[in-house]
Coordinates of C-alpha atoms in Angstrom, one line a residue:
M1 CA 0.2 0.0 -0.1
N2 CA 1.3 3.7 -0.6
V3 CA 0.1 5.9 1.8
E4 CA -0.2 9.0 -0.6
T5 CA -2.3 7.0 -3.1
G6 CA -4.0 3.9 -1.2
P7 CA -4.1 1.0 -2.1
L8 CA -3.0 -0.2 -5.4
R9 CA -5.3 -1.2 -8.0
P10 CA -4.3 -4.4 -10.2
G11 CA -1.9 -4.0 -12.6
E12 CA 0.1 -1.6 -10.7
A13 CA 2.3 -2.9 -7.9
R14 CA 5.7 -2.7 -9.6
H15 CA 9.2 -3.4 -8.0
P16 CA 10.1 -0.5 -5.7
A17 CA 14.1 -0.4 -7.2
E18 CA 14.3 2.1 -10.1
S19 CA 12.4 1.1 -13.1
T20 CA 14.3 0.4 -16.4
Q21 CA 12.9 3.9 -17.8
D22 CA 15.3 5.5 -14.5
I23 CA 18.0 3.7 -15.9
I24 CA 18.0 4.3 -19.9
A25 CA 17.7 7.6 -18.6
R26 CA 21.2 8.3 -17.0
D27 CA 22.7 6.8 -20.0
R28 CA 25.0 9.7 -22.0
N29 CA 23.7 8.5 -25.6
T30 CA 20.1 9.1 -25.2
A31 CA 17.7 6.5 -26.2
P32 CA 15.0 6.8 -28.8
G33 CA 11.5 7.3 -28.7
W34 CA 10.2 3.8 -29.4
A35 CA 12.8 2.8 -26.4
R36 CA 11.4 5.6 -23.7
D37 CA 7.9 4.5 -24.9
V38 CA 5.8 2.9 -21.9
S39 CA 2.8 1.0 -22.7
Y40 CA 1.6 -1.4 -20.1
T41 CA -2.2 -2.5 -20.1
Y42 CA -3.8 -4.4 -17.0
L43 CA -5.7 -7.4 -19.2
G44 CA -7.2 -9.2 -15.8
S45 CA -6.0 -12.1 -13.4
E46 CA -8.2 -15.0 -13.8
D47 CA -6.2 -18.5 -14.0
V48 CA -5.2 -19.3 -17.8
S49 CA -6.7 -22.8 -18.7
K50 CA -4.3 -25.8 -19.0
D51 CA -5.7 -27.8 -21.8
R52 CA -4.3 -25.3 -24.6
Y53 CA -1.1 -27.0 -24.0
T54 CA -2.3 -30.6 -23.2
R55 CA -4.9 -31.4 -25.6
A56 CA -4.3 -32.5 -29.3
E57 CA -7.9 -30.9 -30.3
F58 CA -6.6 -27.5 -29.1
A59 CA -4.2 -27.9 -31.4
D60 CA -6.2 -29.5 -34.1
G61 CA -8.3 -26.2 -33.9
E62 CA -5.1 -23.8 -34.1
F63 CA -3.9 -25.6 -37.1
A64 CA -7.6 -24.7 -38.8
R65 CA -8.2 -21.2 -37.2
L66 CA -5.4 -19.5 -35.8
W67 CA -2.6 -20.4 -38.1
P68 CA -4.1 -19.8 -41.6
R69 CA -5.5 -16.4 -40.9
T70 CA -1.8 -14.7 -39.0
W71 CA 1.0 -13.2 -40.7
Q72 CA 4.0 -15.3 -40.3
M73 CA 7.6 -14.5 -40.9
A74 CA 8.6 -17.3 -43.5
C75 CA 12.2 -15.8 -44.4
R76 CA 14.7 -12.9 -45.1
E77 CA 14.6 -11.4 -48.3
D78 CA 18.3 -11.8 -48.2
H79 CA 17.7 -15.9 -48.1
I80 CA 16.4 -15.3 -51.9
P81 CA 18.2 -12.7 -53.4
E82 CA 17.9 -13.7 -56.9
V83 CA 15.1 -14.4 -59.6
G84 CA 14.9 -18.1 -59.2
D85 CA 16.0 -18.6 -55.5
Y86 CA 13.5 -19.9 -53.1
Y87 CA 12.8 -20.9 -49.9
V88 CA 10.5 -23.7 -48.8
Y89 CA 8.6 -22.5 -45.3
D90 CA 6.7 -25.3 -43.3
L91 CA 4.2 -24.7 -40.9
G92 CA 2.8 -28.2 -39.6
S93 CA 1.1 -29.6 -42.8
Y94 CA 1.2 -26.3 -44.8
S95 CA 4.2 -26.0 -46.8
F96 CA 5.1 -22.7 -49.2
I97 CA 7.5 -22.4 -51.6
V98 CA 8.7 -18.6 -51.0
V99 CA 10.5 -17.8 -54.3
R100 CA 11.7 -14.3 -55.7
S101 CA 9.9 -14.1 -59.3
G102 CA 11.2 -11.1 -60.6
E103 CA 13.7 -9.0 -59.6
D104 CA 10.9 -6.9 -57.2
E105 CA 8.5 -9.6 -56.7
I106 CA 8.4 -12.2 -54.3
K107 CA 5.8 -15.3 -54.4
A108 CA 4.3 -17.8 -51.8
H109 CA 3.1 -20.7 -53.8
Y110 CA 1.2 -23.7 -52.1
N111 CA 3.9 -26.4 -52.0
A112 CA 1.7 -28.8 -54.6
C113 CA 1.1 -30.2 -57.9
L114 CA -2.2 -29.3 -58.9
H115 CA -2.2 -32.8 -60.7
R116 CA -2.0 -35.1 -57.5
G117 CA -0.6 -32.9 -55.1
T118 CA 2.8 -34.2 -55.0
K119 CA 5.2 -31.1 -53.6
L120 CA 7.0 -29.5 -55.8
K121 CA 10.0 -28.4 -53.5
P122 CA 11.0 -30.4 -50.4
S123 CA 10.7 -29.3 -46.7
A124 CA 13.2 -27.6 -45.0
T125 CA 15.1 -26.8 -48.5
E126 CA 15.8 -23.7 -50.5
G127 CA 18.1 -23.1 -53.6
F128 CA 17.7 -21.8 -57.0
A129 CA 15.2 -22.7 -59.6
M130 CA 14.0 -21.6 -63.4
N131 CA 10.9 -23.1 -62.8
L132 CA 8.7 -25.0 -60.7
K133 CA 8.5 -28.6 -61.6
C134 CA 6.8 -31.5 -60.1
P135 CA 9.2 -34.4 -60.0
F136 CA 6.4 -37.5 -60.2
H137 CA 4.6 -36.4 -63.9
G138 CA 6.5 -33.0 -64.4
W139 CA 3.6 -30.7 -64.7
T140 CA 5.6 -27.1 -64.6
W141 CA 4.8 -23.7 -63.4
N142 CA 6.5 -20.7 -64.0
L143 CA 7.9 -19.1 -61.2
D144 CA 5.3 -16.7 -61.2
G145 CA 2.9 -19.8 -60.5
T146 CA 1.4 -19.4 -64.2
L147 CA 0.7 -22.8 -65.6
A148 CA 4.2 -23.6 -67.9
E149 CA 3.6 -27.2 -69.1
I150 CA 1.4 -30.1 -69.1
P151 CA 3.1 -33.5 -70.3
E152 CA 0.8 -35.3 -72.6
K153 CA -1.7 -32.7 -72.9
W154 CA -4.0 -34.3 -75.2
D155 CA -5.3 -36.5 -72.0
F156 CA -5.8 -33.2 -69.9
A157 CA -8.3 -31.3 -72.6
H158 CA -11.2 -30.9 -70.0
T159 CA -8.7 -28.5 -67.9
K160 CA -8.7 -25.3 -70.6
T161 CA -11.7 -24.2 -69.2
R162 CA -9.9 -23.8 -65.5
R163 CA -7.7 -21.7 -63.5
M164 CA -4.5 -23.7 -63.7
C165 CA -1.9 -21.5 -62.2
L166 CA -0.6 -22.0 -58.7
P167 CA -2.7 -20.8 -55.3
Q168 CA -0.9 -18.3 -53.6
A169 CA -0.6 -17.2 -49.8
R170 CA -0.2 -13.3 -49.4
V171 CA 3.0 -11.7 -49.1
A172 CA 4.4 -8.5 -47.3
R173 CA 8.0 -7.1 -46.9
L174 CA 9.0 -5.4 -44.0
G175 CA 12.3 -5.0 -42.3
G176 CA 14.1 -7.2 -44.3
F177 CA 11.6 -10.2 -43.9
V178 CA 9.4 -11.9 -46.0
W179 CA 6.1 -12.3 -44.6
V180 CA 3.1 -15.0 -45.4
N181 CA -0.6 -15.1 -44.8
M182 CA -3.1 -17.9 -45.9
D183 CA -6.2 -15.7 -45.4
P184 CA -7.1 -13.3 -48.5
A185 CA -9.0 -11.8 -46.4
A186 CA -6.8 -10.8 -43.6
P187 CA -5.9 -7.2 -42.9
S188 CA -2.6 -6.0 -44.3
L189 CA 0.5 -6.5 -42.2
E190 CA 1.0 -2.9 -41.2
D191 CA -2.7 -2.7 -39.9
Y192 CA -2.4 -6.3 -38.5
L193 CA 0.9 -5.0 -36.8
G194 CA -0.6 -1.8 -35.8
P195 CA 1.2 1.8 -35.6
E196 CA 3.0 2.0 -32.6
A197 CA 5.2 -1.7 -33.5
L198 CA 5.2 -0.6 -37.1
A199 CA 7.1 2.5 -36.1
H200 CA 9.1 1.0 -34.2
L201 CA 10.5 -2.2 -36.1
T202 CA 10.9 0.6 -39.1
A203 CA 13.1 2.7 -36.6
W204 CA 14.9 -0.5 -36.5
K205 CA 16.4 -0.8 -39.5
L206 CA 16.8 -4.3 -39.6
E207 CA 17.2 -4.7 -43.4
D208 CA 20.4 -3.5 -42.6
R209 CA 20.9 -6.9 -40.4
Y210 CA 22.3 -10.0 -42.3
I211 CA 22.2 -13.3 -40.3
Y212 CA 25.2 -14.5 -39.3
L213 CA 24.2 -17.8 -37.4
H214 CA 21.0 -19.8 -37.7
V215 CA 20.7 -22.8 -35.0
Q216 CA 17.6 -25.2 -34.9
K217 CA 16.2 -28.1 -32.4
S218 CA 13.2 -29.4 -31.5
Y219 CA 11.5 -29.6 -27.7
P220 CA 9.4 -31.9 -25.8
A221 CA 6.4 -29.1 -25.2
N222 CA 3.8 -27.6 -26.6
W223 CA 5.3 -24.1 -29.2
K224 CA 3.0 -22.0 -26.8
L225 CA 4.6 -23.2 -23.8
T226 CA 7.7 -23.1 -25.8
M227 CA 7.5 -19.2 -26.1
E228 CA 5.9 -18.5 -23.2
A229 CA 9.4 -19.4 -21.5
F230 CA 11.3 -16.4 -23.2
M231 CA 8.3 -13.6 -22.3
E232 CA 9.6 -12.9 -19.0
A233 CA 12.5 -12.2 -16.9
Y234 CA 10.8 -13.1 -13.7
H235 CA 12.7 -16.9 -14.2
V236 CA 16.2 -15.3 -14.3
G237 CA 17.1 -15.4 -10.8
D238 CA 16.5 -19.1 -10.5
T239 CA 17.2 -20.3 -14.2
H240 CA 19.8 -18.1 -15.0
P241 CA 21.6 -17.7 -12.1
Q242 CA 25.0 -16.2 -13.6
V243 CA 23.7 -13.5 -15.4
A244 CA 21.4 -11.9 -12.6
P245 CA 24.8 -9.4 -11.3
A246 CA 24.9 -8.2 -14.5
N247 CA 21.3 -8.0 -15.4
G248 CA 18.3 -6.2 -14.7
D249 CA 15.4 -8.4 -14.1
V250 CA 12.7 -7.9 -11.5
N251 CA 12.5 -4.2 -12.6
S252 CA 12.2 -5.2 -16.5
Q253 CA 10.0 -3.2 -18.6
Y254 CA 6.5 -4.9 -20.0
D255 CA 4.8 -3.5 -22.8
V256 CA 2.0 -4.0 -25.3
Y257 CA 0.8 -2.8 -28.6
G258 CA -2.5 -3.9 -29.9
E259 CA -3.7 -7.4 -30.4
H260 CA -0.3 -9.0 -32.2
V261 CA 2.3 -7.6 -30.3
D262 CA 4.3 -7.1 -26.7
R263 CA 8.0 -6.6 -25.7
F264 CA 9.9 -6.1 -22.7
I265 CA 13.2 -4.4 -21.7
S266 CA 15.7 -6.0 -19.8
T267 CA 18.6 -3.5 -18.5
L268 CA 21.9 -4.9 -19.0
G269 CA 25.3 -3.2 -16.9
V270 CA 23.2 -3.2 -13.5
V271 CA 22.7 -5.2 -11.4
S272 CA 19.5 -7.5 -10.3
P273 CA 18.0 -5.8 -7.6
K274 CA 17.7 -8.6 -5.7
L275 CA 21.8 -9.1 -5.0
R276 CA 22.1 -5.3 -4.7
E277 CA 24.0 -5.8 -1.5
R278 CA 26.1 -8.7 -3.0
Y279 CA 27.8 -7.2 -6.1
S280 CA 29.6 -4.1 -6.8
E281 CA 30.4 -2.0 -10.3
A282 CA 33.3 -4.1 -11.1
D283 CA 31.6 -7.3 -10.3
I284 CA 29.0 -6.7 -13.1
I285 CA 31.9 -6.1 -15.7
A286 CA 33.1 -9.8 -14.5
N287 CA 30.2 -11.5 -14.9
F288 CA 28.5 -10.1 -18.1
T289 CA 27.6 -12.4 -21.0
L290 CA 26.6 -11.8 -24.7
G291 CA 24.8 -13.0 -27.1
D292 CA 27.9 -12.7 -29.1
S293 CA 30.8 -11.8 -27.4
S294 CA 33.3 -12.7 -30.3
A295 CA 33.4 -9.0 -31.4
L296 CA 34.9 -8.2 -27.6
G297 CA 38.0 -10.9 -28.4
G298 CA 38.2 -12.2 -24.8
A299 CA 38.8 -8.3 -23.5
R300 CA 36.9 -6.5 -20.6
P301 CA 37.4 -2.9 -19.5
E302 CA 38.7 -2.1 -16.1
L303 CA 36.5 0.1 -14.1
K304 CA 38.0 3.3 -12.9
E305 CA 36.8 4.9 -9.2
G306 CA 33.4 6.6 -9.6
E307 CA 32.4 5.0 -12.8
R308 CA 28.8 3.3 -13.9
A309 CA 29.7 -0.3 -15.0
R310 CA 27.2 0.8 -17.4
Q311 CA 28.4 3.1 -19.0
V312 CA 32.0 1.9 -19.5
M313 CA 30.3 -1.0 -21.1
A314 CA 28.4 0.7 -23.5
D315 CA 31.8 2.9 -24.6
M316 CA 33.6 -0.3 -24.4
F317 CA 30.7 -2.0 -27.0
R318 CA 30.7 0.4 -29.3
Q319 CA 33.9 0.5 -29.9
M320 CA 34.4 -2.8 -30.2
F321 CA 31.5 -3.9 -32.2
E322 CA 32.1 -0.5 -34.8
S323 CA 35.6 -2.5 -36.0
A324 CA 34.1 -5.7 -35.7
S325 CA 31.6 -5.4 -37.9
D326 CA 32.8 -2.4 -39.8
T327 CA 29.8 -0.2 -39.5
D328 CA 28.7 3.2 -38.1
L329 CA 27.1 2.7 -34.8
S330 CA 28.0 7.0 -33.6
H331 CA 24.3 6.9 -34.1
V332 CA 23.0 4.1 -31.9
S333 CA 22.1 4.9 -28.0
D334 CA 23.2 3.3 -24.9
T335 CA 20.2 1.5 -23.9
E336 CA 20.2 -0.3 -28.1
L337 CA 23.7 -1.3 -27.6
L338 CA 23.5 -2.9 -24.1
D339 CA 19.9 -3.9 -23.5
T340 CA 17.7 -6.9 -24.4
Y341 CA 14.4 -5.5 -26.1
S342 CA 12.3 -8.8 -26.7
Y343 CA 9.3 -7.9 -29.3
T344 CA 7.0 -11.0 -29.3
F345 CA 4.9 -10.6 -33.0
F346 CA 2.0 -13.1 -33.1
P347 CA 1.8 -15.5 -33.2
N348 CA 5.6 -17.4 -33.6
L349 CA 8.3 -14.9 -33.6
F350 CA 10.3 -12.9 -31.4
L351 CA 12.7 -9.9 -32.6
F352 CA 15.5 -8.4 -30.0
P353 CA 16.9 -5.6 -32.0
G354 CA 19.5 -4.5 -29.7
I355 CA 23.3 -4.7 -31.0
S356 CA 24.6 -7.0 -28.0
L357 CA 21.7 -9.2 -28.4
P358 CA 20.8 -8.9 -31.8
M359 CA 18.4 -12.4 -32.2
I360 CA 15.4 -13.4 -34.4
Y361 CA 13.4 -16.6 -32.7
R362 CA 10.7 -18.2 -34.1
F363 CA 8.5 -21.4 -33.0
R364 CA 6.6 -23.8 -35.2
P365 CA 4.0 -26.7 -33.7
D366 CA 4.9 -30.5 -34.5
A367 CA 1.7 -31.6 -36.4
R368 CA 2.6 -34.6 -35.1
D369 CA 2.9 -34.1 -31.9
H370 CA 1.3 -31.5 -30.0
R371 CA 3.4 -31.7 -27.3
R372 CA 7.1 -30.7 -29.3
T373 CA 7.6 -27.5 -31.2
I374 CA 10.5 -26.6 -33.4
Y375 CA 12.2 -24.1 -31.9
E376 CA 15.0 -21.7 -34.3
V377 CA 17.7 -19.1 -32.9
M378 CA 19.1 -16.5 -35.8
F379 CA 21.4 -14.2 -34.7
M380 CA 21.8 -10.9 -36.4
R381 CA 24.8 -8.9 -37.6
P382 CA 24.9 -5.4 -38.9
K383 CA 25.4 -5.2 -43.1
P384 CA 29.4 -4.5 -43.6
R385 CA 29.6 -1.2 -45.4
S386 CA 31.8 -3.4 -48.0
G387 CA 28.4 -5.1 -48.5
D388 CA 30.4 -8.6 -48.5
F389 CA 28.5 -11.0 -46.4
E390 CA 26.6 -14.7 -46.4
T391 CA 23.4 -15.7 -44.5
A392 CA 23.3 -18.7 -42.9
E393 CA 22.6 -21.8 -43.3
V394 CA 20.4 -23.6 -40.5
Q395 CA 21.8 -26.1 -38.1
V396 CA 19.7 -28.7 -37.3
L397 CA 20.9 -29.8 -33.8
A398 CA 19.4 -33.3 -32.1
D399 CA 17.4 -33.2 -29.1
H400 CA 20.4 -34.2 -26.8
Q401 CA 23.0 -31.6 -27.8
S402 CA 23.1 -28.2 -26.4
F403 CA 22.8 -25.2 -28.0
A404 CA 26.7 -24.7 -27.1
E405 CA 27.5 -27.7 -29.6
A406 CA 26.2 -25.6 -32.5
E407 CA 29.0 -24.3 -34.3
G408 CA 29.7 -20.1 -34.3
M409 CA 27.6 -20.5 -31.1
D410 CA 28.8 -18.2 -28.0
P411 CA 29.3 -21.1 -25.3
G412 CA 28.1 -19.0 -22.6
F413 CA 24.9 -17.8 -24.6
G414 CA 24.6 -21.6 -25.9
R415 CA 24.6 -22.6 -21.8
I416 CA 21.7 -19.7 -21.4
L417 CA 19.6 -21.5 -23.8
D418 CA 19.7 -24.8 -22.9
Q419 CA 18.6 -23.8 -19.5
D420 CA 15.6 -22.1 -20.9
T421 CA 14.6 -24.9 -22.5
D422 CA 15.8 -27.6 -20.0
N423 CA 12.7 -26.4 -17.9
L424 CA 10.1 -27.0 -20.6
H425 CA 10.2 -31.0 -20.6
A426 CA 9.2 -30.9 -16.9
Q427 CA 6.5 -28.1 -17.4
Q428 CA 4.6 -30.0 -20.0
E429 CA 4.6 -32.9 -17.4
G430 CA 4.0 -31.2 -14.9
L431 CA 1.0 -29.8 -15.9
E432 CA -0.6 -32.9 -17.6
A433 CA -0.1 -34.5 -13.9
S434 CA -1.3 -31.3 -12.2
A435 CA -4.5 -31.5 -10.5
K436 CA -4.9 -27.5 -11.3
A437 CA -7.2 -26.3 -13.9
G438 CA -4.9 -23.7 -15.1
L439 CA -2.2 -21.5 -14.6
T440 CA -1.7 -18.3 -12.2
L441 CA 0.3 -15.5 -14.4
A442 CA 1.4 -12.2 -12.1
D443 CA -0.5 -9.4 -13.7
Y444 CA 2.8 -7.6 -14.5
Q445 CA 6.2 -9.5 -15.1
E446 CA 3.6 -12.0 -16.8
I447 CA 1.6 -9.8 -18.7
R448 CA 3.2 -11.1 -21.9
V449 CA 2.2 -14.4 -21.4
R450 CA -1.5 -13.2 -20.7
H451 CA -1.7 -11.3 -24.0
F452 CA -0.3 -13.9 -25.9
E453 CA -3.1 -16.5 -25.0
Q454 CA -5.8 -13.8 -24.9
T455 CA -5.4 -13.2 -28.4
V456 CA -4.9 -16.8 -28.8
D457 CA -8.3 -17.5 -27.9
R458 CA -10.0 -14.4 -30.4
Y459 CA -8.6 -16.8 -32.7
M460 CA -9.8 -19.9 -31.9
A461 CA -13.3 -18.3 -30.9
M462 CA -13.5 -18.1 -35.2
A463 CA -15.4 -20.7 -37.4
P464 CA -12.7 -23.0 -39.0
F465 CA -10.9 -21.3 -42.0
S466 CA -11.8 -22.0 -45.5
A467 CA -11.2 -21.0 -49.2
K468 CA -12.0 -21.5 -52.3
L469 CA -8.9 -22.2 -54.5
E470 CA -10.0 -19.8 -56.8
D471 CA -9.5 -17.5 -53.9
L472 CA -5.9 -18.4 -53.2
Q473 CA -5.3 -18.0 -57.4
P474 CA -4.2 -14.7 -59.0

């Protein structure tokens, strides 16, 4: 209770330590507007039903109602830079060939022959093709989806009055990403994201980054449960105790933007409020962990008397990241260099636009088992001024492998990812064993989980998606 204002209303409670915005405000290099924004909304305190994680029928409903109606990141434009380059995006039983069909044209064709249904390109592949030819009987389409050839066409005279071009998902391009949506009636990507989140994404200029490391692993837990493991910093103290001496956790900031986007900001270069009496400013320097520490070359600065670890780290990061990536970061604020900015773009994408933790997470459900998730981690770097870079190919890890085993992965950060995901199997099994019907969430620190599940519920309340073939053909 606050004596001056009286009892706090639901959702108003915050950790009594300085806020994320208080920390950012003391930085020497001023934060941009999107970093200083605060947009929390109280969304209720009711338990969230566990059935959505444990029932196969719920997963079937998601494939019928949610996935066909939402915008999803299929690939980066850098995956398909030349005409004829393609990238197969698979989502459960759905599969799309995302192809550059012209210098400034990208299509997303349903990955199935209109003859007898054979996949035109194998799942999870990418490459180059002059056309899209069925490996079974040779039916062939041009890159734009128009029919090129039917072998022995004399026997298919009955198709002359039919539209024989490949059906397509809608395509949008934003931030260097290629997004797809199966629903011809869905809102535009810009309307789907909303003006605030769209302004944030545009300001990051992620089209100027490239993926230098891409790792994939499958997990024995529902896709929503897996995503929600990364939606809050509340777990840091017990799950990642090694980062708490250099990372704000319980005073992280949480925001909601419309129906489809939310975020948290977790500060680096400060001690967790729970450990203030145990660690000094010098200890912060000794304990920080980065997603890409290769740029630092093993160096850690010495802290002079009276200096703040956070500012010293920001100054060091700016110089070393500039040198390592051949880019100019003089215009980048301290918070962009240091802090974890985690945005969820519904349904299955996380974007981390910061410099020290520049990542993409993507989560896809396994259509054969509602208890398994395909989890991808992609690390980004600024594109060098020389323009000389290569987009990484995906490394697929086995269940027993650590993220630290991936070639190019920072070992310390790989272990952090292992810690996050080690909890998942126990949580999935625990929910199925529990006598309790739902999950109890914090009003503030777990608002992203509640926001996410409320959006799931809105789609699950819709009728199953259906579209006529001709509605999907251009």
